[in-house]
PDB file of C-alpha atoms in Angstrom:
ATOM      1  CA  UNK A  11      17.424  69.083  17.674  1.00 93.00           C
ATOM      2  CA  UNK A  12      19.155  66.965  15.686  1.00 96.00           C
ATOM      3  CA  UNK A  13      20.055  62.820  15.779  1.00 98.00           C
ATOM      4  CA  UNK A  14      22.847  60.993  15.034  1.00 97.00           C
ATOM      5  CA  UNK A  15      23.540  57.019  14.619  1.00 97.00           C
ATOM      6  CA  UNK A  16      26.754  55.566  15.811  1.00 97.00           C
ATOM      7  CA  UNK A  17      27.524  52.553  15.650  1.00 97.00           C
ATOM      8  CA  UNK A  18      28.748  50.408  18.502  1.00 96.00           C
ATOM      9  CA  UNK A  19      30.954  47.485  19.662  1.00 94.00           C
ATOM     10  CA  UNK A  20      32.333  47.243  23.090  1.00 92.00           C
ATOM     11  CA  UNK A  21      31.888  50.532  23.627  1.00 92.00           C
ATOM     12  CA  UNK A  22      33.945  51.488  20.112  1.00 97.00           C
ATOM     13  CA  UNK A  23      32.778  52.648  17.285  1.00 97.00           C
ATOM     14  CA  UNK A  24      32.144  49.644  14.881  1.00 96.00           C
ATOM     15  CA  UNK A  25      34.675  48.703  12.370  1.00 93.00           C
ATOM     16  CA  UNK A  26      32.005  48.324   9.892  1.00 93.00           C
ATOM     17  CA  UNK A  27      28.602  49.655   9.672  1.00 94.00           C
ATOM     18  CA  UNK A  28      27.066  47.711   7.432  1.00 93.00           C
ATOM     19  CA  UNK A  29      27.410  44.219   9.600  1.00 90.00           C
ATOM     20  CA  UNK A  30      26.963  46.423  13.129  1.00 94.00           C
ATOM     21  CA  UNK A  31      24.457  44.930  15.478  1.00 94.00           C
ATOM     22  CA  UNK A  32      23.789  47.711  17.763  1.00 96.00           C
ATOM     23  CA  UNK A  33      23.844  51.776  17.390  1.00 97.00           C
ATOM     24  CA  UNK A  34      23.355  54.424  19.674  1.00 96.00           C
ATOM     25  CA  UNK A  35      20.897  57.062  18.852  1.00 98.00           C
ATOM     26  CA  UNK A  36      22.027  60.615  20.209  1.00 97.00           C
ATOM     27  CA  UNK A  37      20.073  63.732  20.275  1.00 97.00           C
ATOM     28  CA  UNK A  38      21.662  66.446  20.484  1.00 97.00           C
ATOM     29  CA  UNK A  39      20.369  70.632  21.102  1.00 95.00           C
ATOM     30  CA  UNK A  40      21.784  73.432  21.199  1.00 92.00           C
ATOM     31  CA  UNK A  41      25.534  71.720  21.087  1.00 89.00           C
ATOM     32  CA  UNK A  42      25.108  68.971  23.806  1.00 93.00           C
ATOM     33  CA  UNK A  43      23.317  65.609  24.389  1.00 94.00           C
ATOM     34  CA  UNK A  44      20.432  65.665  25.394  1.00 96.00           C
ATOM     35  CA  UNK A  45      19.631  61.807  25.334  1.00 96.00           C
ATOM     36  CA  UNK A  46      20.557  59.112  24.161  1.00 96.00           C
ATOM     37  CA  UNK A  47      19.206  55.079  23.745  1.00 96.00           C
ATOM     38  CA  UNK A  48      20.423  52.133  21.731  1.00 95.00           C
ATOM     39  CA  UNK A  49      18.545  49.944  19.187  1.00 95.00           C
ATOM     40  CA  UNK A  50      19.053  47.102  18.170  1.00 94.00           C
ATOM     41  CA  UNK A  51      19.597  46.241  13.604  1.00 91.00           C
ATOM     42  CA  UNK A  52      20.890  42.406  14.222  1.00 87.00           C
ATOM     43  CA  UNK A  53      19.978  39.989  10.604  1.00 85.00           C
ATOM     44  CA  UNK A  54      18.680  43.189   9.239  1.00 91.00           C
ATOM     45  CA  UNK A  55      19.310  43.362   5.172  1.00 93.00           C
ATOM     46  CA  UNK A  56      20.451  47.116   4.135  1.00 93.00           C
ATOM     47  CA  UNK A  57      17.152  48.679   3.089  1.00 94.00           C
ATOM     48  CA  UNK A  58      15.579  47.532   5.958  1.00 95.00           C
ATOM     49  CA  UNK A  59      18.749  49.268   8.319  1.00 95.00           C
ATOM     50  CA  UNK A  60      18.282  52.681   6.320  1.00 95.00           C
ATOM     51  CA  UNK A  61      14.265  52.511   6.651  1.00 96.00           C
ATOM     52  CA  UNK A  62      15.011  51.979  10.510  1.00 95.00           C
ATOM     53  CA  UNK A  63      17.435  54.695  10.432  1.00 96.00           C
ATOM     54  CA  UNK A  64      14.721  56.814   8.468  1.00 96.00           C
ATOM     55  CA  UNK A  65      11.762  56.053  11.243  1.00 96.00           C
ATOM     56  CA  UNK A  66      13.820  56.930  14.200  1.00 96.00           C
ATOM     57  CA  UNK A  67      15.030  60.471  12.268  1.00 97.00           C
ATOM     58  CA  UNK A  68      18.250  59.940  12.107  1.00 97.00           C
ATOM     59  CA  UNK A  69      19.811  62.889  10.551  1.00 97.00           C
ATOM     60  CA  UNK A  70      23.770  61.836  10.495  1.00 97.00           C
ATOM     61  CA  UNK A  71      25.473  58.451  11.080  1.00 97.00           C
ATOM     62  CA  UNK A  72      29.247  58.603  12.774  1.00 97.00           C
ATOM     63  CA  UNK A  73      30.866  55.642  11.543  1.00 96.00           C
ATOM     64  CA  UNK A  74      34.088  54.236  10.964  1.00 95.00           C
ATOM     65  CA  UNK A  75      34.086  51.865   7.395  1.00 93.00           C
ATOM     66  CA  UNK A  76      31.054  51.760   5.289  1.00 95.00           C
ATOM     67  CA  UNK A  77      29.827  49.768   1.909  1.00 95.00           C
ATOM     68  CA  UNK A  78      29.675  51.892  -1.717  1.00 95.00           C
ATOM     69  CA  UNK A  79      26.306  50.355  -1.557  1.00 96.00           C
ATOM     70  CA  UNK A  80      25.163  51.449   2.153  1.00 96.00           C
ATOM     71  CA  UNK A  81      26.638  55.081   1.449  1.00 95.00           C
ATOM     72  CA  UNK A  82      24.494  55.761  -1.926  1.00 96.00           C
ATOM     73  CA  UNK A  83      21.068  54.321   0.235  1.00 96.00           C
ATOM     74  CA  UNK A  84      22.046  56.813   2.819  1.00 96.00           C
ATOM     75  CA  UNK A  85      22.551  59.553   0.363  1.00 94.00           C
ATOM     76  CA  UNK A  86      19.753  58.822  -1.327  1.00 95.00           C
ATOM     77  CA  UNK A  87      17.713  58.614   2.037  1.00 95.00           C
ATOM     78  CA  UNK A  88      19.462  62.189   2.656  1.00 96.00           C
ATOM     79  CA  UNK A  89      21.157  60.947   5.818  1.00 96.00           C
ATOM     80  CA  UNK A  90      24.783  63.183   6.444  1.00 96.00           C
ATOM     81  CA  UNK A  91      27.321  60.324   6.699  1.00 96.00           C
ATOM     82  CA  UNK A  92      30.859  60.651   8.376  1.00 95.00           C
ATOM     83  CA  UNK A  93      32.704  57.618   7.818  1.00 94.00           C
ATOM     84  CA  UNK A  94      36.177  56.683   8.727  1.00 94.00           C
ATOM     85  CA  UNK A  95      36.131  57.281  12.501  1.00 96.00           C
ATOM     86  CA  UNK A  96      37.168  55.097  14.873  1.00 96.00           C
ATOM     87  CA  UNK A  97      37.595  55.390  18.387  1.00 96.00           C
ATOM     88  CA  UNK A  98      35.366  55.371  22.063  1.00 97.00           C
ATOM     89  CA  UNK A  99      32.104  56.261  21.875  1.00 96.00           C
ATOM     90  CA  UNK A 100      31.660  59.074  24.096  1.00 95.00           C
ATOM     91  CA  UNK A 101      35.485  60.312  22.910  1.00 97.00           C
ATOM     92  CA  UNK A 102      34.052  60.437  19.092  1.00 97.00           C
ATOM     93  CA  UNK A 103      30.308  62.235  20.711  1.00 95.00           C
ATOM     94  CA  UNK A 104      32.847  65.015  22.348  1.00 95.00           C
ATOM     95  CA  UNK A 105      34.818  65.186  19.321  1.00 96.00           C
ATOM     96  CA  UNK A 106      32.109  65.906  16.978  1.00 95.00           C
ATOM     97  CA  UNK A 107      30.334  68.493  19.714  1.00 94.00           C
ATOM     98  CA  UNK A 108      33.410  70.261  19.192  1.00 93.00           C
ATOM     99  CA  UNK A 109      33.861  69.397  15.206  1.00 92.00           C
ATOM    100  CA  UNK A 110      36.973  67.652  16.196  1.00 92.00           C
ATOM    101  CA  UNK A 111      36.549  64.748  14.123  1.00 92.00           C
ATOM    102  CA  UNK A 112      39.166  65.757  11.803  1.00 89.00           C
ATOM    103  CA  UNK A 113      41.825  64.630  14.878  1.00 91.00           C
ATOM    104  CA  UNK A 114      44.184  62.241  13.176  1.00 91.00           C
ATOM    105  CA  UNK A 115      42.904  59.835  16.916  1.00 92.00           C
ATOM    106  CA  UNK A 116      39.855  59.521  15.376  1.00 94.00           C
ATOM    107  CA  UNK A 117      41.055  58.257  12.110  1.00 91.00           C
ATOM    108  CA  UNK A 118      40.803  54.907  11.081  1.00 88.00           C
ATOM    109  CA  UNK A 119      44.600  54.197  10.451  1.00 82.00           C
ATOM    110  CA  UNK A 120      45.796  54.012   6.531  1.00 73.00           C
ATOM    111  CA  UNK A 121      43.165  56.948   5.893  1.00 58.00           C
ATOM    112  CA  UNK A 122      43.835  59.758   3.680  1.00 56.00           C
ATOM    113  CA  UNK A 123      41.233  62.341   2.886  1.00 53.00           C
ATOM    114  CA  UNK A 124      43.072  62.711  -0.857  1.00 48.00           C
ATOM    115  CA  UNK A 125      42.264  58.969  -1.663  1.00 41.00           C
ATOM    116  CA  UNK A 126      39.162  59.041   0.274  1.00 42.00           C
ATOM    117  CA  UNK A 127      36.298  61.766  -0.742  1.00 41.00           C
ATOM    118  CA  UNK A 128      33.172  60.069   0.969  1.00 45.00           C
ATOM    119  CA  UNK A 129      34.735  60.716   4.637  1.00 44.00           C
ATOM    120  CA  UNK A 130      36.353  64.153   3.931  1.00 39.00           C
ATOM    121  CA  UNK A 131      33.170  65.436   1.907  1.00 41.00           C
ATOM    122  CA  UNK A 132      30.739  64.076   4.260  1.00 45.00           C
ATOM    123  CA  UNK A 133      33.153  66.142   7.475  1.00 42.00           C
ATOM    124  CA  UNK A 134      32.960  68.930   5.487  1.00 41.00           C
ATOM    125  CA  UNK A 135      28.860  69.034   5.172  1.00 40.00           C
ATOM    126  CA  UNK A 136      29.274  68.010   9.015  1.00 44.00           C
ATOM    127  CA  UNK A 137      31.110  70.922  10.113  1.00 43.00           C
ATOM    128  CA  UNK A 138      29.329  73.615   8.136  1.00 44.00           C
ATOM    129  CA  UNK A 139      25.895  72.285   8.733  1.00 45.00           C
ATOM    130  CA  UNK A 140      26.665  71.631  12.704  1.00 47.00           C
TER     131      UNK A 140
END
């Protein structure tokens, strides 16, 4: 089994993780969810978001922008990260069940995986390791 983190607002995924106030947690097996619950990271500095994220064994976070700062404490918390997305929740879950994040609808707009290496690397790990 494996977890991921996305974040959420209105049923999107969050423009920016960093400031989020709620993510999903989604466990998936065996290529489908198996459950899924929500938790709560509201006035919550950085380290304390990434320990969080650490105690509920989160293995990847789905998000769509992210800090320099909040990427290296997830890297160095070995946490897969796939950044850029945007899009519905359960759209992006389906998408990445079938590694179809790399759809240009789940882009955030103005990206380009040539100017961007933290969201193309990180889909890369993604799709091999998934």
């Amino acid at each position: 089994m494996i977890r991921i983190a996305i974040p959420i607002f209105r049923n999107k995924v969050s423009p920016v993780f960093d400031s989020c106030t709620r993510v999903f947690l989604v466990d998936i097996e065996e290529k489908r969810e198996i459950d899924r619950k929500e938790i709560y990271l509201d006035a919550l500095a950085l380290t304390e978001r990434v320990t969080i994220l650490l105690k509920s064994g989160v293995d990847t976070i789905i998000c769509g922008g992210i800090s320099d700062v909040m990427e290296s404490m997830l890297m160095g918390a070995k946490i897969n990260l796939i950044s850029d997305i945007t899009g519905e929740i359960d759209q992006v879950l389906k998408a990445y069940l079938e590694k179809g994040l790399g759809q240009m609808q789940f882009q955030i707009p103005g990206f380009s995986p040539d100017s961007h290496k933290k969201g193309t690397n990180a889909r890369e790990r993604d799709h091999e390791n998934h």
